[in-house]
mmCIF file of C-alpha atoms in Angstrom:
data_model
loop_
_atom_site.group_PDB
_atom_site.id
_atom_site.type_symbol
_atom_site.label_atom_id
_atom_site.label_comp_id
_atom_site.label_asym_id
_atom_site.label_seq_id
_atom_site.Cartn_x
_atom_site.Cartn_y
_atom_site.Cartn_z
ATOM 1 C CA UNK A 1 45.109 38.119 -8.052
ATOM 2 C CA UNK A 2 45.117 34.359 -7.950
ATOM 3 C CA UNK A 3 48.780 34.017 -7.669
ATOM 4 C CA UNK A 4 48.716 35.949 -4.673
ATOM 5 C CA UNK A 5 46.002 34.247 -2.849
ATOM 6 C CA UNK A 6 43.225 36.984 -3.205
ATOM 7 C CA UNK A 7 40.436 35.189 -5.029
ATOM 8 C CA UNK A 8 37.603 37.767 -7.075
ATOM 9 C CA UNK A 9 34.580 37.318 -8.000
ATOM 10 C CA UNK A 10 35.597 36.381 -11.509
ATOM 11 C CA UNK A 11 37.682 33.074 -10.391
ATOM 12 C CA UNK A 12 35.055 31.751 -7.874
ATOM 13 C CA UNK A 13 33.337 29.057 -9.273
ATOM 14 C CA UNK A 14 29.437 27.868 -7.691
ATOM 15 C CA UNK A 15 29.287 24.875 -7.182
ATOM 16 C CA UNK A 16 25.518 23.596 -7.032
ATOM 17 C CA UNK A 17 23.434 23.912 -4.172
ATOM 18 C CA UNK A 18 23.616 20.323 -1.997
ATOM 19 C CA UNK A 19 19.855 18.782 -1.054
ATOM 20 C CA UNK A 20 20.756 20.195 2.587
ATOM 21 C CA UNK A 21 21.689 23.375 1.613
ATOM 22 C CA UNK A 22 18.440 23.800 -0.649
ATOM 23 C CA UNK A 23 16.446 22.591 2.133
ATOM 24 C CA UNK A 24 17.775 24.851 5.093
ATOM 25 C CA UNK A 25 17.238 27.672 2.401
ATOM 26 C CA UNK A 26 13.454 26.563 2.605
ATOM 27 C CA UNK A 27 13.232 26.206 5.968
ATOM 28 C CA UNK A 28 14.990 29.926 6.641
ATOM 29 C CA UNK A 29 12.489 31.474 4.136
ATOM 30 C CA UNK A 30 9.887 29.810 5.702
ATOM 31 C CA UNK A 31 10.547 30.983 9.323
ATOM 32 C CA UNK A 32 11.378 34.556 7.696
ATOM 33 C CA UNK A 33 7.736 34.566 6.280
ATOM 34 C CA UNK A 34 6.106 33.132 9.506
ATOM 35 C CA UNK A 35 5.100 29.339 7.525
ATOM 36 C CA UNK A 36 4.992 26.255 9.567
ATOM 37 C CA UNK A 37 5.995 25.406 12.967
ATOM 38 C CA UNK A 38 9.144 27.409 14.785
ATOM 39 C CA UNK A 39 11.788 25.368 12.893
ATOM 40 C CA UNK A 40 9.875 26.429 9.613
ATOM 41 C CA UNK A 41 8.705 22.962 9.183
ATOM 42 C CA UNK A 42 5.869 22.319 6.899
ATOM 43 C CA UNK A 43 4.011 19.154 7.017
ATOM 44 C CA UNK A 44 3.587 17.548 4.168
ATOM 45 C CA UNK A 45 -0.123 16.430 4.771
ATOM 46 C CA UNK A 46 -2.182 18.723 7.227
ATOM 47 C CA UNK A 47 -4.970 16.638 8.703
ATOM 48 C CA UNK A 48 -7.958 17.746 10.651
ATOM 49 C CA UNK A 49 -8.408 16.420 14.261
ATOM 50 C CA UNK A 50 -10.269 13.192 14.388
ATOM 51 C CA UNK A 51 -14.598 13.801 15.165
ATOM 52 C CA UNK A 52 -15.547 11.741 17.764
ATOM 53 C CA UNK A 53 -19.046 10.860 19.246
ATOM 54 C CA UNK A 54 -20.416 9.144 21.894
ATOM 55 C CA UNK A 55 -22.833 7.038 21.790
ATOM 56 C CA UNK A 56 -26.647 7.961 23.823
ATOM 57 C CA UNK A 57 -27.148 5.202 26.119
ATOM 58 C CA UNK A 58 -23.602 3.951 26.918
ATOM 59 C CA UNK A 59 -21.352 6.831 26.633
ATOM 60 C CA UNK A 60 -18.903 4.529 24.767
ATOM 61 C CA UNK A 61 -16.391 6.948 22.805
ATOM 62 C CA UNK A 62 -16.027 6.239 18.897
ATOM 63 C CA UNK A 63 -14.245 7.652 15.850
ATOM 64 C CA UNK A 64 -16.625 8.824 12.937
ATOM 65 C CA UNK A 65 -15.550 7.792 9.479
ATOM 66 C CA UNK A 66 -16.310 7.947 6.021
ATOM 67 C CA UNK A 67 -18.532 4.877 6.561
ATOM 68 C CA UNK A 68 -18.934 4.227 10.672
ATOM 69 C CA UNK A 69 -18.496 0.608 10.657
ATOM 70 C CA UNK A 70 -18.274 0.872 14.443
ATOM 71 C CA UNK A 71 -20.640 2.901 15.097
ATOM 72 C CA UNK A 72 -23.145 0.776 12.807
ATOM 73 C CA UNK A 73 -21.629 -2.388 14.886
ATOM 74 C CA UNK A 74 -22.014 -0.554 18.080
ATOM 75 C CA UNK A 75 -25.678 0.351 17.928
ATOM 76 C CA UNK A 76 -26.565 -2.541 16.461
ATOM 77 C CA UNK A 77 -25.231 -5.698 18.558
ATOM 78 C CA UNK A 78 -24.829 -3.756 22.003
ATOM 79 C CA UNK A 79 -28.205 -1.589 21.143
ATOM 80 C CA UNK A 80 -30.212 -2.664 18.935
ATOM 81 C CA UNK A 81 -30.450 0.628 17.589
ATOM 82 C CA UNK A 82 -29.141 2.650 14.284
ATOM 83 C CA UNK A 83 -26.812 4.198 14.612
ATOM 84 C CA UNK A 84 -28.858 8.146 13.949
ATOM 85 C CA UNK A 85 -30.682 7.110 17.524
ATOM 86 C CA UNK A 86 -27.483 6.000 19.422
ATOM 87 C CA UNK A 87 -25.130 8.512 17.758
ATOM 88 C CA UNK A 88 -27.226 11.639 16.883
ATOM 89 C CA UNK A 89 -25.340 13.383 13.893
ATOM 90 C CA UNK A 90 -22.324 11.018 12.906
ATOM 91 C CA UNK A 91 -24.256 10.430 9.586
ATOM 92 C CA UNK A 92 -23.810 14.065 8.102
ATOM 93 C CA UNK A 93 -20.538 14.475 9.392
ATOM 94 C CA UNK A 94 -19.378 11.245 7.901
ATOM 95 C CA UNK A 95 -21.177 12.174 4.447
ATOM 96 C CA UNK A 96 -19.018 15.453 4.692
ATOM 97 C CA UNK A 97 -15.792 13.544 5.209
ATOM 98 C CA UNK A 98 -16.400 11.931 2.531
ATOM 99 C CA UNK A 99 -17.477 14.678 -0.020
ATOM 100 C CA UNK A 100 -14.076 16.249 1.548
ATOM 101 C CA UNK A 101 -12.416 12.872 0.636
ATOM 102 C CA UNK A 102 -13.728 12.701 -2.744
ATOM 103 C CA UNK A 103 -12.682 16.437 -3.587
ATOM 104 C CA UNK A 104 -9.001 15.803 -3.915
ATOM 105 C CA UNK A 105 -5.979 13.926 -3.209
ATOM 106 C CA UNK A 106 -3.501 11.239 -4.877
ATOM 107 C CA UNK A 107 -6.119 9.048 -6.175
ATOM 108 C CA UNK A 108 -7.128 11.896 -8.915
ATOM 109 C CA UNK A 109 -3.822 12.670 -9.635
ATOM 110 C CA UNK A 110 -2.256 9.093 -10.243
ATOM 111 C CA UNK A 111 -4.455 8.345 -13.481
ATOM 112 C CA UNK A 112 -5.407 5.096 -14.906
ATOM 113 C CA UNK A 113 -8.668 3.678 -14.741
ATOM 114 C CA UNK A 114 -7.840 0.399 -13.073
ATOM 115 C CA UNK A 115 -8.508 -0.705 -9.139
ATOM 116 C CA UNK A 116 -5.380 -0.664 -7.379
ATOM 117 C CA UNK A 117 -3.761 -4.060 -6.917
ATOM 118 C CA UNK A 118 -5.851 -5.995 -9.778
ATOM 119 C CA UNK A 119 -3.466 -7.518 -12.413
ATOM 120 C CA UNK A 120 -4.834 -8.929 -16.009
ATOM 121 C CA UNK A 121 -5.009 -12.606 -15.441
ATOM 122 C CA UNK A 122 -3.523 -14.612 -18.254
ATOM 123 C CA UNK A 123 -5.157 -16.316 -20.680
ATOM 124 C CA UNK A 124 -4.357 -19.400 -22.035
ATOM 125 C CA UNK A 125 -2.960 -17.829 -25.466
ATOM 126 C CA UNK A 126 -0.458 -15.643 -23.236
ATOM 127 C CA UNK A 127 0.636 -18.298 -21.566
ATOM 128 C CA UNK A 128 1.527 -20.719 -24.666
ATOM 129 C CA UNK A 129 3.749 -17.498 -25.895
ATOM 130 C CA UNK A 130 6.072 -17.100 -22.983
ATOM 131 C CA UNK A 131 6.383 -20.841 -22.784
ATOM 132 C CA UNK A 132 7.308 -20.992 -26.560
ATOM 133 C CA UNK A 133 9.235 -17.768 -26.066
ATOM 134 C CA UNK A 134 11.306 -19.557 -22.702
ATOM 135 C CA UNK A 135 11.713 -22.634 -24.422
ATOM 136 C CA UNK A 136 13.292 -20.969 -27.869
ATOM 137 C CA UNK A 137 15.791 -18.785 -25.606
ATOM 138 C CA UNK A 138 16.533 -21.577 -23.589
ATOM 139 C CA UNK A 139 17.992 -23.433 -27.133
ATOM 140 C CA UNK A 140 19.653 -20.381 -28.313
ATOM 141 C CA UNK A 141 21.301 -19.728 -25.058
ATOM 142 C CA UNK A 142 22.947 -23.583 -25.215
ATOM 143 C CA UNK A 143 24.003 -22.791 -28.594
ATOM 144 C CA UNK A 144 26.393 -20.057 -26.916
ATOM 145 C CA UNK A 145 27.789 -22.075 -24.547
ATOM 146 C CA UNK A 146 26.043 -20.147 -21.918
ATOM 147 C CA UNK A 147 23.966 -22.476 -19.040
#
């Protein structure tokens, strides 16, 4: 069959599935089973619509956060006030965003007990070995006739 042009099933090789291909395959499975927007999108991160409040005695609009920084800055230079009198209720919800916070996420997932973005500082006896260590490839490298 192959000299005459007809290819079977037994000559056709697959050739793996290309990242596009695999991903309109997602996306046409995804529309098929009604998931994510009309495209069959699926974001990657859902978030919930930002809680706002607004604050008692000025009717200033603010974001509520895990800790309210504004609102604490708010009620307290323009008020005098806490922020509980000028912005009745932005305490619980910002404890629940943060118990919602603290629930899941990358930060549980990445391991490692460290802080993000703190290095080990040398010490003294660190330092002495890579300058030793430098200065000792430095001779062998001349010895090659490398510079």
């Amino acid at each position: 069959d192959l000299v005459s042009g007809k290819a079977t099933k037994q000559f056709l090789l697959t050739m793996p599935e290309s990242n596009k291909a695999a991903r309109a395959r997602k996306l046409k499975q995804n529309r098929a089973a009604g998931i994510g927007d009309e495209n069959g999108r699926v974001p990657a991160r859902v978030k919930a619509a930002a809680q706002m409040s607004k604050c008692v005695e000025c009717a200033m609009e603010f974001k509520i956060t895990k800790t309210n920084t504004e609102l604490k800055q708010h009620a307290e230079n323009k008020h005098g006030n806490t922020v509980e009198v000028c912005f009745p209720g932005a305490d619980k919800i910002s404890a629940e965003l943060a118990n919602a916070n603290s629930k899941g996420g990358k930060g549980d997932k990445a391991g490692g007990d460290k802080a993000p973005g703190k290095k080990k500082k040398p010490t003294g006896a660190d330092l002495d070995d890579l300058l030793s260590e430098g200065l000792s490839s430095a001779s062998i490298s001349k010895k090659n006739g490398k510079k």
